[in-house]
PDB file of C-alpha atoms in Angstrom:
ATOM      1  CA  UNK A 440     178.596 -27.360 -38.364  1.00  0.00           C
ATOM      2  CA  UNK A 441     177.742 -23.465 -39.433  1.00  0.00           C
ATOM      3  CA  UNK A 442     174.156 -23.973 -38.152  1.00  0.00           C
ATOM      4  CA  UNK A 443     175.511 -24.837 -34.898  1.00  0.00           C
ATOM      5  CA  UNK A 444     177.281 -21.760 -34.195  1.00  0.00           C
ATOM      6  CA  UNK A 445     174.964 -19.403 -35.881  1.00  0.00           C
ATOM      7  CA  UNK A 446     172.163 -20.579 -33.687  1.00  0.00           C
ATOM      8  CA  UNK A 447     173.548 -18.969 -30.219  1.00  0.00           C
ATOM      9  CA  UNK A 448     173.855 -15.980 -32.068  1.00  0.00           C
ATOM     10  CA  UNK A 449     170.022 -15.614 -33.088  1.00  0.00           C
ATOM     11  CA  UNK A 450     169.343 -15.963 -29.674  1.00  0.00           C
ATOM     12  CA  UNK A 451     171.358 -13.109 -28.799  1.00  0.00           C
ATOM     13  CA  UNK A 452     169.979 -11.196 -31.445  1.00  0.00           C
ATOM     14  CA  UNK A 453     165.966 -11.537 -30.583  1.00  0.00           C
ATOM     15  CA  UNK A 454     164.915  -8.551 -28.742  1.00  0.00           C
ATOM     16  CA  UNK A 455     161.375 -10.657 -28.066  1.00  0.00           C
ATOM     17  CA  UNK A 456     160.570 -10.186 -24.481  1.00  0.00           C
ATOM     18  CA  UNK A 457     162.706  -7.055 -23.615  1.00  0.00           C
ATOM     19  CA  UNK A 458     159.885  -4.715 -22.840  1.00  0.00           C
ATOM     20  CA  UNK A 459     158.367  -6.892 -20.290  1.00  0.00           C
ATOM     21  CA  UNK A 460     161.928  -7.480 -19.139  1.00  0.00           C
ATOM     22  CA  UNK A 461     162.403  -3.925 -18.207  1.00  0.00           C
ATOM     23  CA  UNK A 462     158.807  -3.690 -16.605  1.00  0.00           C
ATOM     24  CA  UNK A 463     159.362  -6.434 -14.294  1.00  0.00           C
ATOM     25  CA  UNK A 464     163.107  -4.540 -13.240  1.00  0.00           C
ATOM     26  CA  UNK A 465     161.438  -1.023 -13.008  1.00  0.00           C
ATOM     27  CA  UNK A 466     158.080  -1.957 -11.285  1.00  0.00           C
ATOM     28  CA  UNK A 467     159.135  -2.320  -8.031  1.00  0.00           C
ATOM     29  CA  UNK A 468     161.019   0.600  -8.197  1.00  0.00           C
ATOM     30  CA  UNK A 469     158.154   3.028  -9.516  1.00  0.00           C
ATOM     31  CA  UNK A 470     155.970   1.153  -6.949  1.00  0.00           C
ATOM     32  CA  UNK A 471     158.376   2.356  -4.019  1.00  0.00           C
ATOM     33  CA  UNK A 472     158.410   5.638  -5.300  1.00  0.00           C
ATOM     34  CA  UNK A 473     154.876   6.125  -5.503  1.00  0.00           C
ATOM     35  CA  UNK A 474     154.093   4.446  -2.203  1.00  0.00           C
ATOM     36  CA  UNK A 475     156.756   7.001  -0.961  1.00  0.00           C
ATOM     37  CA  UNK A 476     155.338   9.659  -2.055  1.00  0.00           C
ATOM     38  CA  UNK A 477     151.925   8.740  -1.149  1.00  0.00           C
ATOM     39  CA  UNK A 478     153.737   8.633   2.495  1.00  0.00           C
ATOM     40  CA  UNK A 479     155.186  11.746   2.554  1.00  0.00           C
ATOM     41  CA  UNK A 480     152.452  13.561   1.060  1.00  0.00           C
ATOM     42  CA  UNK A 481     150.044  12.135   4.238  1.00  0.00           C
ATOM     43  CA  UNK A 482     152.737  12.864   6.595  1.00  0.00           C
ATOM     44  CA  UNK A 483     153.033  16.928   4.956  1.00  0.00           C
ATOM     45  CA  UNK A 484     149.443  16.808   5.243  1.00  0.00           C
ATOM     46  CA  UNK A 485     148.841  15.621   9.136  1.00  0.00           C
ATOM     47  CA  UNK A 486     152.244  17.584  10.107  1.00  0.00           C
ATOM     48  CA  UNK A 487     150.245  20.950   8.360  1.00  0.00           C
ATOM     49  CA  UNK A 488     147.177  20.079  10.298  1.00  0.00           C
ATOM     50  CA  UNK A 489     148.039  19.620  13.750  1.00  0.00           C
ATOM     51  CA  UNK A 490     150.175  22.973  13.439  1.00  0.00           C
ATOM     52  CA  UNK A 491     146.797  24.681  12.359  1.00  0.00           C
ATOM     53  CA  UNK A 492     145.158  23.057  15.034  1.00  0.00           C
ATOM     54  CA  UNK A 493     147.935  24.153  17.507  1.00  0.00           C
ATOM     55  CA  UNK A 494     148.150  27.400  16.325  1.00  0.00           C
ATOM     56  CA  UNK A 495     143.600  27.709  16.393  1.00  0.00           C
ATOM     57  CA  UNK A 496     143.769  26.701  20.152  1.00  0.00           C
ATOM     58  CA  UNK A 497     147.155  29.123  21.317  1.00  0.00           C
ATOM     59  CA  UNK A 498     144.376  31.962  19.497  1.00  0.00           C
ATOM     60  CA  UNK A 499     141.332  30.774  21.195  1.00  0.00           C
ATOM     61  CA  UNK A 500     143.661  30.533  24.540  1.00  0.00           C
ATOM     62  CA  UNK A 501     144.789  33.663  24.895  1.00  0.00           C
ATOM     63  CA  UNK A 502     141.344  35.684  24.783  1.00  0.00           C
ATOM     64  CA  UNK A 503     140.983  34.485  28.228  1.00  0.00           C
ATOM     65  CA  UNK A 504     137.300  33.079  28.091  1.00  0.00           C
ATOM     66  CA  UNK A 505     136.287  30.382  30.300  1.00  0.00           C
ATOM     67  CA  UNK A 506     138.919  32.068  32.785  1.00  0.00           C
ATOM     68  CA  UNK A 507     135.839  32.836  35.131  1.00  0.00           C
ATOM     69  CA  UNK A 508     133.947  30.011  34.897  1.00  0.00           C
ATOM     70  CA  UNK A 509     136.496  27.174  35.143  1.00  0.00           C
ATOM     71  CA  UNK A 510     136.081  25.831  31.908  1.00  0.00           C
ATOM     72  CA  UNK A 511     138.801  27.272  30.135  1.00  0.00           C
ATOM     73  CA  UNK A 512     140.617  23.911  29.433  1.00  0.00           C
ATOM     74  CA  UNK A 513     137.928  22.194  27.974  1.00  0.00           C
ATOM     75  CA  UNK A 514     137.327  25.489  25.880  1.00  0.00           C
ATOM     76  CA  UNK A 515     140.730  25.556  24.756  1.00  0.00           C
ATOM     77  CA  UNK A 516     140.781  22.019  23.200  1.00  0.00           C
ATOM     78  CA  UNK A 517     137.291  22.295  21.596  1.00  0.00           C
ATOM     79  CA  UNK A 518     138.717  24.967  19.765  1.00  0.00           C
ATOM     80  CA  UNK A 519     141.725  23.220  18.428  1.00  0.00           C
ATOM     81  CA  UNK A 520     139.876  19.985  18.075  1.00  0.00           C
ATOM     82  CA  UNK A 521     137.940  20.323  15.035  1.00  0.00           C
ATOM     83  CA  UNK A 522     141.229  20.793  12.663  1.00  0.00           C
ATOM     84  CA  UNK A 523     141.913  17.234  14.100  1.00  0.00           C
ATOM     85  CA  UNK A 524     138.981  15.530  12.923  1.00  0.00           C
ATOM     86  CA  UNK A 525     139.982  15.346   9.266  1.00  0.00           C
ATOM     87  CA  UNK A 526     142.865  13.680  10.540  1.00  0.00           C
ATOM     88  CA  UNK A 527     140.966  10.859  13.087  1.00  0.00           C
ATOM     89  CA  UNK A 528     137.092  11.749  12.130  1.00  0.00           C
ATOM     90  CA  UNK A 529     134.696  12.144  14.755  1.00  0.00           C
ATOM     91  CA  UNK A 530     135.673   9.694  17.577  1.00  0.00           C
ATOM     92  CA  UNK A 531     139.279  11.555  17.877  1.00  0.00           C
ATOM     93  CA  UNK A 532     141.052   8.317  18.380  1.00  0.00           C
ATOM     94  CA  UNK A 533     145.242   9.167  17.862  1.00  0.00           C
ATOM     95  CA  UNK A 534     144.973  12.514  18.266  1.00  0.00           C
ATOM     96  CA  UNK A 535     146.338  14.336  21.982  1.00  0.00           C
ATOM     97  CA  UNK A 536     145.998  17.807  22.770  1.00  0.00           C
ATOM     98  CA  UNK A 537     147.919  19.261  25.634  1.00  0.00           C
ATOM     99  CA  UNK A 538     147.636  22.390  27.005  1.00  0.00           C
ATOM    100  CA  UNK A 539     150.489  24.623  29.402  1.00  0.00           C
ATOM    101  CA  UNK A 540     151.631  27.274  30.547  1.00  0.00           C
ATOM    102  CA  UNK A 541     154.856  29.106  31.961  1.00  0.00           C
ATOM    103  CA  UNK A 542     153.756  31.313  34.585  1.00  0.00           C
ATOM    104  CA  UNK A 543     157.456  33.058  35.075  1.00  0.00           C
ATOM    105  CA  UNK A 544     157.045  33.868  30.774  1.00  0.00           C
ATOM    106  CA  UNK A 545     160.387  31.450  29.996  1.00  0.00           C
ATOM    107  CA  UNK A 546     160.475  27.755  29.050  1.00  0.00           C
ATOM    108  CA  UNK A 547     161.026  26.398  31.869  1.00  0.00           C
ATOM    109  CA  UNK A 548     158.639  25.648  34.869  1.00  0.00           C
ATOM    110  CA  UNK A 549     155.697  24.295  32.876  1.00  0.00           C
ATOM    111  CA  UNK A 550     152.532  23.832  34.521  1.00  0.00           C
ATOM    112  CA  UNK A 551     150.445  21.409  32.775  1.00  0.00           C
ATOM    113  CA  UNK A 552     146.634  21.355  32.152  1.00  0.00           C
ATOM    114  CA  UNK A 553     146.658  25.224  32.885  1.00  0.00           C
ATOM    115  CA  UNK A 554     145.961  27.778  30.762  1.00  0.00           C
ATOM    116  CA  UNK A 555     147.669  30.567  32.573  1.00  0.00           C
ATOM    117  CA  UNK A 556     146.568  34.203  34.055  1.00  0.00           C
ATOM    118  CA  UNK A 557     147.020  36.847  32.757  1.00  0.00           C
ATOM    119  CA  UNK A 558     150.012  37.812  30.703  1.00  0.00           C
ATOM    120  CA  UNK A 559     151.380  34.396  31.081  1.00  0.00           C
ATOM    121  CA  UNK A 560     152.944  32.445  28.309  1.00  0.00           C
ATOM    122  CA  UNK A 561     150.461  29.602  27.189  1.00  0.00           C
ATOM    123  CA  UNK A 562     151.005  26.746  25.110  1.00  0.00           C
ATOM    124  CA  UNK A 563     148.874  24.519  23.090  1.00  0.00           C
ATOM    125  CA  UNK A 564     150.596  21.039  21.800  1.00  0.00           C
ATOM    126  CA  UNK A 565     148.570  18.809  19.292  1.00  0.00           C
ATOM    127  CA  UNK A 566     150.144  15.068  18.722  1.00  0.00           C
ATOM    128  CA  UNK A 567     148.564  13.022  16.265  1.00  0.00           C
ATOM    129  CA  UNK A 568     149.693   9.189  15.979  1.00  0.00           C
ATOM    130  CA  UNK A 569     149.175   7.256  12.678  1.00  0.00           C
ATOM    131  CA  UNK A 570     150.326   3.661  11.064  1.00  0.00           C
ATOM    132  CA  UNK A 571     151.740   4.208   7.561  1.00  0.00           C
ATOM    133  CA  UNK A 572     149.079   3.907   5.092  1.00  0.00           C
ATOM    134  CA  UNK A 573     151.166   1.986   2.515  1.00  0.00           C
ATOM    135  CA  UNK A 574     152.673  -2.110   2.932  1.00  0.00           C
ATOM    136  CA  UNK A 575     155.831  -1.440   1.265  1.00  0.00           C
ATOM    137  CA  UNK A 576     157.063   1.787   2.804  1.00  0.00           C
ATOM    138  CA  UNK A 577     155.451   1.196   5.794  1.00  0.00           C
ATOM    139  CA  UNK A 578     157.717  -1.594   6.796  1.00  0.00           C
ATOM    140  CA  UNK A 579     160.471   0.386   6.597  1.00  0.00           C
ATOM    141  CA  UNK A 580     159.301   3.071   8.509  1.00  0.00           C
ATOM    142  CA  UNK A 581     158.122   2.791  12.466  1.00  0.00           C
ATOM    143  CA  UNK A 582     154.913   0.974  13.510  1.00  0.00           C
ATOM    144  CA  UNK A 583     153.417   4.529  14.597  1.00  0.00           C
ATOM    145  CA  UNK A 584     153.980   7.691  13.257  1.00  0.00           C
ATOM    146  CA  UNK A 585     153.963  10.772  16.027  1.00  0.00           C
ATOM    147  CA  UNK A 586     153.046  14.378  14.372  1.00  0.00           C
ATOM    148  CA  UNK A 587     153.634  17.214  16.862  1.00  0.00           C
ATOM    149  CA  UNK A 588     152.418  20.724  16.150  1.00  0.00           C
ATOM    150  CA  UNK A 589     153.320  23.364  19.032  1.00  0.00           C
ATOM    151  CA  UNK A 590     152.274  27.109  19.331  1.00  0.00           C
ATOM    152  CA  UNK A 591     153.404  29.313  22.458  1.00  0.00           C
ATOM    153  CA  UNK A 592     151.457  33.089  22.493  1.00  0.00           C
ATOM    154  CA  UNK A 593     151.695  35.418  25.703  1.00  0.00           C
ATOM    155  CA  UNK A 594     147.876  36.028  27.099  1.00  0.00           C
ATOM    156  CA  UNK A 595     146.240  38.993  26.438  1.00  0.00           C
ATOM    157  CA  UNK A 596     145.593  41.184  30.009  1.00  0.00           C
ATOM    158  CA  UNK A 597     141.661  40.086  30.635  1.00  0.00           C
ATOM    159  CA  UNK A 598     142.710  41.016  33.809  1.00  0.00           C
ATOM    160  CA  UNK A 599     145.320  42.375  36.018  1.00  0.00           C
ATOM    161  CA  UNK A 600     148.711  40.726  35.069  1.00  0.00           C
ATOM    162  CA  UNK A 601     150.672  39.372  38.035  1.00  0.00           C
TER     163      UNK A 601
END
């Protein structure tokens, strides 16, 4: 009769198989956290970039060149473009640049795909669009990821200002 109720209590008593116990509770927990960081560090990263990238092209835009020959836009996004291809490599795939400007020097009255004259507020806008890198966050998070960077500088006077 004693080694009946002595048994349960040996059982209770065996720490065998504890460590592996508390792996298999705290691995999918340190697994989220490092996927989440992994996230968030990529996201810092392309979020860094395409503000770089914004803020190259607003530089390039307001020296004016290409204002004579018509290629200014083109000239604009080459500039800001290369920042962007650590992000999407060469072929550029995800990554938008938009150019504007605000001919009355507010916010409002945009006129897209224009540099600007003279003494005119421009604005250069870089989006980049990514899937999360990561299974497990990434199906909590949205199927694409939009990264905006944004950089508004007034043109310098090449010219007469209007």
């Amino acid at each position: 009769m004693r080694a009946c109720r002595i048994w349960p209590l040996r059982l209770w008593r065996g720490e065998g198989g504890v460590g592996s116990l508390e792996v298999a509770f705290m691995l999918p927990v340190l697994l989220a956290m490092l996927f989440g960081l992994v996230e968030f560090g990529y996201n810092l990263f392309a979020r860094s970039t395409v503000e770089k990238a914004a803020q190259v092209g607003a530089r390039f835009a307001i020296t004016g060149e290409g204002f004579d020959t018509g290629n200014r836009l083109a000239l604009i996004k080459e500039a800001a473009r290369p920042l962007t291809q650590v992000l999407s490599g060469s072929s550029g795939t995800g990554v938008t640049i938009l150019v504007r400007s605000y001919p009355n020097g507010t916010g409002a009255a945009a006129v897209e795909n224009s540099g600007g004259d003279p003494c005119q507020t421009v604005e250069v806008q870089v989006d980049y669009r990514y899937a999360p890198l990561t299974p497990l966050v990434g199906s909590l998070l949205p199927a694409q990821i939009t990264v905006t960077g944004r950089e508004r500088m007034v043109n310098e006077p090449w010219a007469i200002c209007k």
